[in-house]
Amino acid sequence: MPTLPTPLLPYGRQHISEADIAAVVDTLRSDFLTQGPRVTEFETRFAAYVGARHAVAVSNGTAALHLCALALGVQPGQRVITTPITFAASANCVRYCGGEVHFADIDPATGLLDLARVRALLEAHPRGHFTGLIPVDFAGLAVDMEAARALADEFGLWIIEDACHAPGGFFVDSQGKPRYCGSGQLADLAIFSFHPVKHIATGEGGMITTNDDALARHLRRLRTHGIEREGTGLLRQDEGGWYMEMQELGYNYRISDILCALGISQLSRADEGLARRRALAATYDAAFAAMGGVEVLAPGQPGHAYHLYVIQVENRRGLYDYLRTQNILAQVHYVPVHRMPYYEKLGWQAGDFPHAEAYYARCLSLPLYPTLTDEEQAFVINCVREFQARG
Ligand SMILES: *Cc1c(COP(=O)(O)O)cnc(C)c1O
């Protein structure tokens, strides 16, 4: 009997290098622990990485979503559309501001929000009924943001792109050009997370990108209590050097210099990690193409950033349990948000979004991260093959 891999093979995990550790230690020896030069540097570098004018670093991806909803003025009674196949935070940010979450079903071929269904939902109501759209680059596959933008413009919606799964990802637009996730050109705002399972890990951390100067400025104020400190932004001038002004109700959603030092170091290896994710995905694609009963979600898409590698099988429960006995910790992404007890209490129920529910019944995310070795991946593939062969 072959030995089992130790430790466990999870679906995703961080990669911390000696350079990462050195960068953090350097910051600990510096004058700044929070809101110092590393925060600004991380923002500048991240903005350049995705091609946006502004990047605003915050304490986590959920805080990023909350601030975006606040900055876009979500209020009680407003209705915002998102996908049921996402992490709950994509929807929760609307609830934080008292807004109503609405869903449209996914396209079963991609796992992404189906824009045709969003259009049908929009057309079924008077203009102004919905105020915003939160598409998610699920698993790392970029939403066609050109089409989403055109639809949003037609119906007067803003867009928050939840790009947590897709730093470095892109879609190819109608002119044949790559358009990067969070580039600020199409969505009003885009958000990223630096949770350890994501491409860039700072432990906790998040980023908002935008090309809108006013929104960027507003987000910076909201992340630190709604307080303005700088000259031109002050409502009362010449109060003195100490003076600061709380102009609206904000939060402490700051990230620290310590974490941004780690983020800068991680970002410098992001392309390497992305290339490794894509190579691993191509190996999985080839193996599963030759295997009966295993369907790959959206294989071979250009620009896919591969946060997750998702397969769909008939006996998902059986495969999940079998992989666990082999020390492989696969995961299910996601329980559809509308099926969460919290959202069911708000009126959603089983049967509302059949494609999302059918996807959920069969999906499984296999281990995929830059430090996964070829050997470990071959072990995962073999285990899936063995289970499928047993029927
Ligand atoms: C991880 C994630 C978030 C939340 O990010 P945190 O940093 O964990 O708060 C939001 N949306 C999606 C799609 C995510 O994967």
CSV table of C-alpha atoms and ligand atoms in Angstrom, one decimal:
chain,number,residue,atom,x,y,z
A,1,MET,CA,0.0,0.0,0.0
A,2,PRO,CA,1.5,3.4,-1.0
A,3,THR,CA,2.2,5.8,1.9
A,4,LEU,CA,-0.3,8.6,2.3
A,5,PRO,CA,0.9,12.2,1.8
A,6,THR,CA,1.7,14.0,5.1
A,7,PRO,CA,0.7,16.6,5.9
A,8,LEU,CA,-2.8,16.7,4.3
A,9,LEU,CA,-3.2,18.0,0.8
A,10,PRO,CA,-5.8,20.9,1.2
A,11,TYR,CA,-7.6,22.5,-1.7
A,12,GLY,CA,-5.5,25.6,-1.3
A,13,ARG,CA,-2.7,27.0,0.9
A,14,GLN,CA,-0.2,29.8,1.2
A,15,HIS,CA,3.4,29.8,0.1
A,16,ILE,CA,5.7,31.8,2.5
A,17,SER,CA,9.3,32.2,1.4
A,18,GLU,CA,12.4,33.3,3.4
A,19,ALA,CA,12.2,36.6,1.5
A,20,ASP,CA,8.6,37.1,2.8
A,21,ILE,CA,9.8,36.4,6.4
A,22,ALA,CA,12.7,38.8,6.0
A,23,ALA,CA,10.4,41.6,4.6
A,24,VAL,CA,8.1,41.2,7.7
A,25,VAL,CA,11.0,41.3,10.1
A,26,ASP,CA,12.4,44.4,8.5
A,27,THR,CA,9.1,46.1,9.0
A,28,LEU,CA,9.0,45.1,12.6
A,29,ARG,CA,12.4,46.9,13.1
A,30,SER,CA,11.1,50.0,11.3
A,31,ASP,CA,9.3,53.1,12.7
A,32,PHE,CA,5.9,52.1,11.2
A,33,LEU,CA,3.7,49.2,12.2
A,34,THR,CA,0.5,50.5,10.7
A,35,GLN,CA,-0.3,53.0,7.8
A,36,GLY,CA,3.3,53.7,6.9
A,37,PRO,CA,5.3,53.4,3.7
A,38,ARG,CA,4.6,49.7,3.1
A,39,VAL,CA,0.9,50.3,2.8
A,40,THR,CA,1.4,53.0,0.2
A,41,GLU,CA,4.0,50.8,-1.6
A,42,PHE,CA,1.7,47.8,-1.7
A,43,GLU,CA,-1.1,49.9,-3.0
A,44,THR,CA,1.1,51.4,-5.8
A,45,ARG,CA,2.5,48.0,-6.8
A,46,PHE,CA,-0.9,46.3,-6.7
A,47,ALA,CA,-2.5,49.0,-8.8
A,48,ALA,CA,0.3,48.6,-11.4
A,49,TYR,CA,-0.2,44.8,-11.3
A,50,VAL,CA,-3.8,44.9,-12.2
A,51,GLY,CA,-3.5,48.0,-14.4
A,52,ALA,CA,-5.8,50.3,-12.2
A,53,ARG,CA,-5.2,54.0,-11.3
A,54,HIS,CA,-5.9,53.5,-7.6
A,55,ALA,CA,-5.6,50.7,-5.1
A,56,VAL,CA,-6.9,51.1,-1.5
A,57,ALA,CA,-5.6,48.5,1.0
A,58,VAL,CA,-7.9,47.4,3.8
A,59,SER,CA,-8.1,44.8,6.6
A,60,ASN,CA,-9.7,42.0,4.6
A,61,GLY,CA,-11.8,41.2,1.5
A,62,THR,CA,-15.1,41.5,3.3
A,63,ALA,CA,-14.2,44.9,4.6
A,64,ALA,CA,-13.3,45.8,1.0
A,65,LEU,CA,-16.8,44.8,-0.1
A,66,HIS,CA,-18.4,46.7,2.8
A,67,LEU,CA,-16.6,49.9,2.0
A,68,CYS,CA,-17.5,49.5,-1.7
A,69,ALA,CA,-21.1,49.2,-0.9
A,70,LEU,CA,-20.9,52.2,1.4
A,71,ALA,CA,-19.0,54.3,-1.1
A,72,LEU,CA,-21.6,53.5,-3.8
A,73,GLY,CA,-24.3,54.6,-1.4
A,74,VAL,CA,-26.2,51.3,-0.8
A,75,GLN,CA,-29.1,52.0,1.5
A,76,PRO,CA,-32.1,50.2,3.0
A,77,GLY,CA,-34.6,49.3,0.3
A,78,GLN,CA,-32.0,49.3,-2.6
A,79,ARG,CA,-31.7,46.1,-4.6
A,80,VAL,CA,-28.5,44.6,-5.7
A,81,ILE,CA,-27.9,41.5,-7.9
A,82,THR,CA,-25.2,38.9,-7.4
A,83,THR,CA,-24.5,35.2,-8.0
A,84,PRO,CA,-25.6,32.4,-5.7
A,85,ILE,CA,-22.3,30.6,-6.4
A,86,THR,CA,-19.8,32.7,-4.3
A,87,PHE,CA,-18.6,33.2,-0.8
A,88,ALA,CA,-21.4,34.7,1.3
A,89,ALA,CA,-19.4,38.0,1.7
A,90,SER,CA,-20.2,39.0,-1.9
A,91,ALA,CA,-23.9,39.2,-0.9
A,92,ASN,CA,-23.5,40.2,2.8
A,93,CYS,CA,-21.9,43.5,2.0
A,94,VAL,CA,-25.3,44.7,0.7
A,95,ARG,CA,-27.0,43.5,3.9
A,96,TYR,CA,-24.5,45.5,6.0
A,97,CYS,CA,-25.9,48.6,4.4
A,98,GLY,CA,-29.5,47.5,4.7
A,99,GLY,CA,-29.9,46.7,1.0
A,100,GLU,CA,-31.7,43.7,-0.5
A,101,VAL,CA,-29.8,40.9,-2.1
A,102,HIS,CA,-31.2,39.5,-5.3
A,103,PHE,CA,-29.7,36.6,-7.3
A,104,ALA,CA,-29.6,35.4,-10.9
A,105,ASP,CA,-28.7,31.9,-11.8
A,106,ILE,CA,-25.3,30.8,-13.1
A,107,ASP,CA,-24.3,29.6,-16.5
A,108,PRO,CA,-23.6,25.9,-15.9
A,109,ALA,CA,-20.8,25.9,-18.5
A,110,THR,CA,-18.7,28.5,-16.6
A,111,GLY,CA,-20.1,28.6,-13.0
A,112,LEU,CA,-20.4,32.4,-13.5
A,113,LEU,CA,-23.4,34.7,-13.1
A,114,ASP,CA,-25.4,34.3,-16.4
A,115,LEU,CA,-25.8,37.8,-17.8
A,116,ALA,CA,-28.7,36.7,-19.9
A,117,ARG,CA,-30.6,35.8,-16.7
A,118,VAL,CA,-29.5,39.1,-15.2
A,119,ARG,CA,-31.0,40.9,-18.2
A,120,ALA,CA,-34.2,39.0,-17.9
A,121,LEU,CA,-34.5,40.0,-14.2
A,122,LEU,CA,-33.8,43.6,-15.1
A,123,GLU,CA,-36.3,43.6,-17.9
A,124,ALA,CA,-39.0,42.2,-15.6
A,125,HIS,CA,-38.9,45.3,-13.4
A,126,PRO,CA,-39.2,49.1,-14.0
A,127,ARG,CA,-35.9,51.0,-14.5
A,128,GLY,CA,-34.4,51.9,-11.1
A,129,HIS,CA,-35.7,48.8,-9.4
A,130,PHE,CA,-32.1,47.5,-9.1
A,131,THR,CA,-29.2,49.7,-8.3
A,132,GLY,CA,-26.1,47.5,-8.6
A,133,LEU,CA,-24.5,44.4,-9.8
A,134,ILE,CA,-21.8,42.3,-8.0
A,135,PRO,CA,-20.4,39.7,-10.5
A,136,VAL,CA,-17.7,37.3,-9.2
A,137,ASP,CA,-14.7,36.0,-11.1
A,138,PHE,CA,-15.5,32.6,-9.7
A,139,ALA,CA,-12.7,30.0,-9.4
A,140,GLY,CA,-10.4,32.6,-11.2
A,141,LEU,CA,-12.4,32.7,-14.5
A,142,ALA,CA,-12.9,36.3,-15.4
A,143,VAL,CA,-16.4,37.6,-16.0
A,144,ASP,CA,-17.0,39.2,-19.4
A,145,MET,CA,-16.9,42.6,-17.9
A,146,GLU,CA,-17.4,44.3,-21.2
A,147,ALA,CA,-20.8,42.7,-21.5
A,148,ALA,CA,-21.5,43.3,-17.8
A,149,ARG,CA,-20.7,47.0,-18.2
A,150,ALA,CA,-22.9,47.3,-21.3
A,151,LEU,CA,-25.8,45.7,-19.4
A,152,ALA,CA,-25.2,47.8,-16.3
A,153,ASP,CA,-25.0,51.0,-18.4
A,154,GLU,CA,-28.3,50.1,-20.1
A,155,PHE,CA,-30.1,49.8,-16.8
A,156,GLY,CA,-28.2,52.4,-14.8
A,157,LEU,CA,-26.4,50.0,-12.4
A,158,TRP,CA,-23.0,50.3,-10.7
A,159,ILE,CA,-20.7,47.3,-10.7
A,160,ILE,CA,-18.5,45.9,-7.9
A,161,GLU,CA,-16.3,43.1,-9.3
A,162,ASP,CA,-15.5,40.5,-6.7
A,163,ALA,CA,-12.1,39.5,-8.0
A,164,CYS,CA,-10.9,37.6,-4.9
A,165,HIS,CA,-10.3,34.5,-7.0
A,166,ALA,CA,-8.6,36.2,-9.9
A,167,PRO,CA,-5.6,38.5,-9.4
A,168,GLY,CA,-3.8,38.3,-12.7
A,169,GLY,CA,-6.8,36.8,-14.5
A,170,PHE,CA,-8.3,38.4,-17.6
A,171,PHE,CA,-11.0,37.9,-20.3
A,172,VAL,CA,-10.6,38.6,-24.0
A,173,ASP,CA,-12.7,41.5,-25.1
A,174,SER,CA,-14.6,42.0,-28.4
A,175,GLN,CA,-11.5,43.6,-29.9
A,176,GLY,CA,-9.4,40.5,-29.0
A,177,LYS,CA,-7.6,42.3,-26.2
A,178,PRO,CA,-7.0,40.9,-22.7
A,179,ARG,CA,-8.8,42.9,-20.0
A,180,TYR,CA,-7.4,42.2,-16.5
A,181,CYS,CA,-9.6,41.7,-13.5
A,182,GLY,CA,-9.8,44.8,-11.4
A,183,SER,CA,-8.2,47.0,-14.0
A,184,GLY,CA,-10.6,49.8,-13.2
A,185,GLN,CA,-11.7,50.2,-16.8
A,186,LEU,CA,-15.1,48.4,-16.7
A,187,ALA,CA,-16.2,47.8,-13.2
A,188,ASP,CA,-16.6,50.8,-10.9
A,189,LEU,CA,-14.8,49.1,-8.1
A,190,ALA,CA,-13.1,45.7,-7.8
A,191,ILE,CA,-12.0,43.9,-4.7
A,192,PHE,CA,-9.4,41.3,-3.7
A,193,SER,CA,-8.6,39.2,-0.6
A,194,PHE,CA,-5.3,38.2,0.8
A,195,HIS,CA,-6.6,35.3,2.9
A,196,PRO,CA,-4.0,32.5,3.0
A,197,VAL,CA,-5.9,30.4,0.4
A,198,LYS,CA,-5.9,33.2,-2.2
A,199,HIS,CA,-3.1,33.9,-4.7
A,200,ILE,CA,-1.4,36.6,-2.5
A,201,ALA,CA,-1.4,35.9,1.2
A,202,THR,CA,-1.0,38.4,4.0
A,203,GLY,CA,-3.1,36.4,6.6
A,204,GLU,CA,-5.8,38.9,6.6
A,205,GLY,CA,-5.9,41.6,4.0
A,206,GLY,CA,-7.9,43.1,1.2
A,207,MET,CA,-7.7,45.6,-1.7
A,208,ILE,CA,-10.0,47.8,-3.7
A,209,THR,CA,-9.1,49.0,-7.1
A,210,THR,CA,-10.7,51.7,-9.2
A,211,ASN,CA,-10.0,54.4,-11.8
A,212,ASP,CA,-12.4,56.8,-10.1
A,213,ASP,CA,-10.5,59.5,-8.2
A,214,ALA,CA,-13.5,60.5,-6.0
A,215,LEU,CA,-14.4,56.9,-5.1
A,216,ALA,CA,-10.8,56.2,-4.1
A,217,ARG,CA,-10.6,59.3,-1.9
A,218,HIS,CA,-13.9,58.4,-0.3
A,219,LEU,CA,-12.8,54.8,0.3
A,220,ARG,CA,-9.6,56.0,2.1
A,221,ARG,CA,-11.7,58.2,4.4
A,222,LEU,CA,-14.2,55.4,5.1
A,223,ARG,CA,-11.4,52.9,6.0
A,224,THR,CA,-10.3,55.1,8.8
A,225,HIS,CA,-13.4,56.2,10.8
A,226,GLY,CA,-14.6,58.7,8.1
A,227,ILE,CA,-11.8,61.0,9.3
A,228,GLU,CA,-10.2,63.5,6.9
A,229,ARG,CA,-6.7,64.9,7.8
A,230,GLU,CA,-5.4,66.5,4.8
A,231,GLY,CA,-5.6,70.2,3.8
A,232,THR,CA,-7.8,70.2,0.8
A,233,GLY,CA,-10.3,67.7,2.1
A,234,LEU,CA,-11.0,69.6,5.4
A,235,LEU,CA,-14.3,71.4,5.7
A,236,ARG,CA,-12.8,73.8,8.3
A,237,GLN,CA,-9.4,75.2,7.2
A,238,ASP,CA,-6.7,76.6,9.5
A,239,GLU,CA,-7.8,74.9,12.7
A,240,GLY,CA,-4.2,74.0,13.5
A,241,GLY,CA,-1.7,71.2,12.8
A,242,TRP,CA,-3.3,68.7,15.1
A,243,TYR,CA,-6.7,69.1,13.5
A,244,MET,CA,-8.6,66.2,12.0
A,245,GLU,CA,-12.2,66.0,11.0
A,246,MET,CA,-14.7,63.2,11.2
A,247,GLN,CA,-17.0,63.9,8.3
A,248,GLU,CA,-19.1,60.7,8.2
A,249,LEU,CA,-19.4,57.4,10.0
A,250,GLY,CA,-16.5,55.2,8.9
A,251,TYR,CA,-14.7,52.2,10.3
A,252,ASN,CA,-11.3,51.0,11.3
A,253,TYR,CA,-10.7,48.8,8.3
A,254,ARG,CA,-7.0,49.6,8.0
A,255,ILE,CA,-4.3,47.0,7.1
A,256,SER,CA,-0.9,47.2,8.8
A,257,ASP,CA,2.5,47.9,7.4
A,258,ILE,CA,3.6,44.5,8.7
A,259,LEU,CA,1.1,42.8,6.5
A,260,CYS,CA,1.7,45.0,3.5
A,261,ALA,CA,5.4,44.2,3.7
A,262,LEU,CA,4.4,40.5,3.3
A,263,GLY,CA,2.0,41.5,0.5
A,264,ILE,CA,4.7,43.3,-1.4
A,265,SER,CA,7.0,40.3,-1.2
A,266,GLN,CA,4.2,38.0,-2.2
A,267,LEU,CA,3.1,40.2,-5.1
A,268,SER,CA,6.7,40.0,-6.5
A,269,ARG,CA,6.1,36.2,-7.0
A,270,ALA,CA,2.5,36.5,-8.1
A,271,ASP,CA,3.2,35.7,-11.8
A,272,GLU,CA,5.3,32.7,-10.8
A,273,GLY,CA,2.5,31.4,-8.7
A,274,LEU,CA,-0.1,32.0,-11.4
A,275,ALA,CA,2.0,30.2,-14.0
A,276,ARG,CA,2.3,27.2,-11.7
A,277,ARG,CA,-1.4,27.2,-11.0
A,278,ARG,CA,-2.1,27.2,-14.8
A,279,ALA,CA,0.5,24.4,-15.4
A,280,LEU,CA,-1.1,22.2,-12.7
A,281,ALA,CA,-4.6,22.9,-14.1
A,282,ALA,CA,-3.4,21.9,-17.6
A,283,THR,CA,-2.2,18.6,-16.1
A,284,TYR,CA,-5.5,18.0,-14.4
A,285,ASP,CA,-7.4,18.9,-17.6
A,286,ALA,CA,-5.4,16.3,-19.6
A,287,ALA,CA,-5.9,13.6,-17.0
A,288,PHE,CA,-9.6,14.1,-16.6
A,289,ALA,CA,-10.3,14.5,-20.3
A,290,ALA,CA,-9.2,10.8,-20.5
A,291,MET,CA,-11.3,9.7,-17.4
A,292,GLY,CA,-14.9,8.8,-17.5
A,293,GLY,CA,-17.4,10.4,-15.2
A,294,VAL,CA,-15.3,13.5,-14.3
A,295,GLU,CA,-16.4,16.8,-15.8
A,296,VAL,CA,-14.1,19.8,-15.5
A,297,LEU,CA,-15.6,23.2,-15.0
A,298,ALA,CA,-14.7,25.6,-17.8
A,299,PRO,CA,-11.5,23.8,-19.0
A,300,GLY,CA,-8.9,25.6,-21.2
A,301,GLN,CA,-10.1,29.2,-20.8
A,302,PRO,CA,-7.5,31.8,-21.7
A,303,GLY,CA,-6.9,34.2,-18.7
A,304,HIS,CA,-8.2,31.8,-16.1
A,305,ALA,CA,-6.4,32.6,-12.8
A,306,TYR,CA,-7.2,29.2,-11.2
A,307,HIS,CA,-7.9,30.0,-7.6
A,308,LEU,CA,-9.8,26.8,-7.6
A,309,TYR,CA,-9.7,23.6,-9.8
A,310,VAL,CA,-13.3,22.4,-9.9
A,311,ILE,CA,-14.5,19.1,-11.1
A,312,GLN,CA,-18.1,17.7,-11.2
A,313,VAL,CA,-19.0,14.1,-10.5
A,314,GLU,CA,-22.2,12.2,-9.8
A,315,ASN,CA,-21.1,10.7,-6.5
A,316,ARG,CA,-19.5,13.9,-5.0
A,317,ARG,CA,-20.1,12.8,-1.4
A,318,GLY,CA,-18.5,9.5,-2.0
A,319,LEU,CA,-15.5,11.0,-3.7
A,320,TYR,CA,-15.1,13.7,-1.0
A,321,ASP,CA,-15.1,11.0,1.7
A,322,TYR,CA,-12.8,8.7,-0.2
A,323,LEU,CA,-10.2,11.5,-0.8
A,324,ARG,CA,-10.3,12.3,2.9
A,325,THR,CA,-9.3,8.8,3.8
A,326,GLN,CA,-6.3,9.4,1.5
A,327,ASN,CA,-5.4,12.6,3.3
A,328,ILE,CA,-6.7,14.8,0.5
A,329,LEU,CA,-8.8,17.6,1.8
A,330,ALA,CA,-10.9,18.6,-1.2
A,331,GLN,CA,-13.6,21.3,-0.6
A,332,VAL,CA,-17.0,22.3,-2.0
A,333,HIS,CA,-17.3,25.9,-3.4
A,334,TYR,CA,-19.9,26.9,-2.6
A,335,VAL,CA,-23.1,26.1,-0.8
A,336,PRO,CA,-25.3,28.4,-2.8
A,337,VAL,CA,-25.7,31.6,-0.9
A,338,HIS,CA,-29.5,31.6,-1.3
A,339,ARG,CA,-29.6,28.2,0.5
A,340,MET,CA,-27.9,29.5,3.6
A,341,PRO,CA,-30.4,29.6,6.5
A,342,TYR,CA,-29.9,33.3,6.9
A,343,TYR,CA,-30.9,34.0,3.3
A,344,GLU,CA,-33.7,31.4,3.4
A,345,LYS,CA,-35.1,33.4,6.3
A,346,LEU,CA,-35.2,36.4,3.9
A,347,GLY,CA,-37.4,34.4,1.6
A,348,TRP,CA,-35.1,32.4,-0.8
A,349,GLN,CA,-35.6,28.7,-1.1
A,350,ALA,CA,-34.5,25.4,-2.8
A,351,GLY,CA,-35.5,25.4,-6.4
A,352,ASP,CA,-35.0,29.2,-6.9
A,353,PHE,CA,-31.8,28.8,-9.0
A,354,PRO,CA,-31.7,25.3,-10.5
A,355,HIS,CA,-28.3,25.6,-12.3
A,356,ALA,CA,-26.6,26.8,-9.1
A,357,GLU,CA,-28.2,24.0,-7.1
A,358,ALA,CA,-27.3,21.3,-9.7
A,359,TYR,CA,-23.8,22.6,-9.8
A,360,TYR,CA,-23.5,22.5,-6.0
A,361,ALA,CA,-24.8,18.9,-5.9
A,362,ARG,CA,-21.8,17.7,-8.0
A,363,CYS,CA,-18.9,20.1,-7.6
A,364,LEU,CA,-15.6,19.5,-5.8
A,365,SER,CA,-12.4,21.6,-5.7
A,366,LEU,CA,-9.2,19.6,-5.8
A,367,PRO,CA,-5.8,20.7,-4.4
A,368,LEU,CA,-4.4,23.5,-6.4
A,369,TYR,CA,-1.6,25.8,-5.1
A,370,PRO,CA,1.9,26.8,-6.3
A,371,THR,CA,3.8,24.4,-3.9
A,372,LEU,CA,1.7,21.4,-4.8
A,373,THR,CA,4.3,19.0,-6.3
A,374,ASP,CA,3.9,17.0,-9.5
A,375,GLU,CA,4.1,13.8,-7.4
A,376,GLU,CA,1.3,15.1,-5.0
A,377,GLN,CA,-0.8,16.0,-8.0
A,378,ALA,CA,-0.3,12.6,-9.6
A,379,PHE,CA,-1.4,11.0,-6.3
A,380,VAL,CA,-4.6,13.2,-6.3
A,381,ILE,CA,-5.3,12.2,-9.9
A,382,ASN,CA,-4.8,8.5,-9.1
A,383,CYS,CA,-7.1,8.6,-6.2
A,384,VAL,CA,-9.9,10.2,-8.3
A,385,ARG,CA,-9.2,7.5,-11.0
A,386,GLU,CA,-9.4,4.7,-8.5
A,387,PHE,CA,-12.6,6.0,-7.0
A,388,GLN,CA,-14.3,6.5,-10.4
A,389,ALA,CA,-13.1,3.0,-11.6
A,390,ARG,CA,-14.9,1.4,-8.6
A,391,GLY,CA,-18.1,3.0,-9.7
B,1,LIG,C1,-12.2,35.2,0.2
B,1,LIG,C2,-13.4,35.8,-0.5
B,1,LIG,C3,-14.0,36.9,0.1
B,1,LIG,C4,-13.7,37.5,1.4
B,1,LIG,O1,-12.4,37.8,1.7
B,1,LIG,P1,-11.9,37.8,3.2
B,1,LIG,O2,-10.5,38.4,3.0
B,1,LIG,O3,-11.8,36.4,3.7
B,1,LIG,O4,-12.8,38.7,4.0
B,1,LIG,C5,-15.0,37.5,-0.6
B,1,LIG,N1,-15.4,37.0,-1.8
B,1,LIG,C6,-14.9,35.9,-2.4
B,1,LIG,C7,-15.4,35.4,-3.7
B,1,LIG,C8,-13.9,35.3,-1.7
B,1,LIG,O5,-13.3,34.2,-2.2
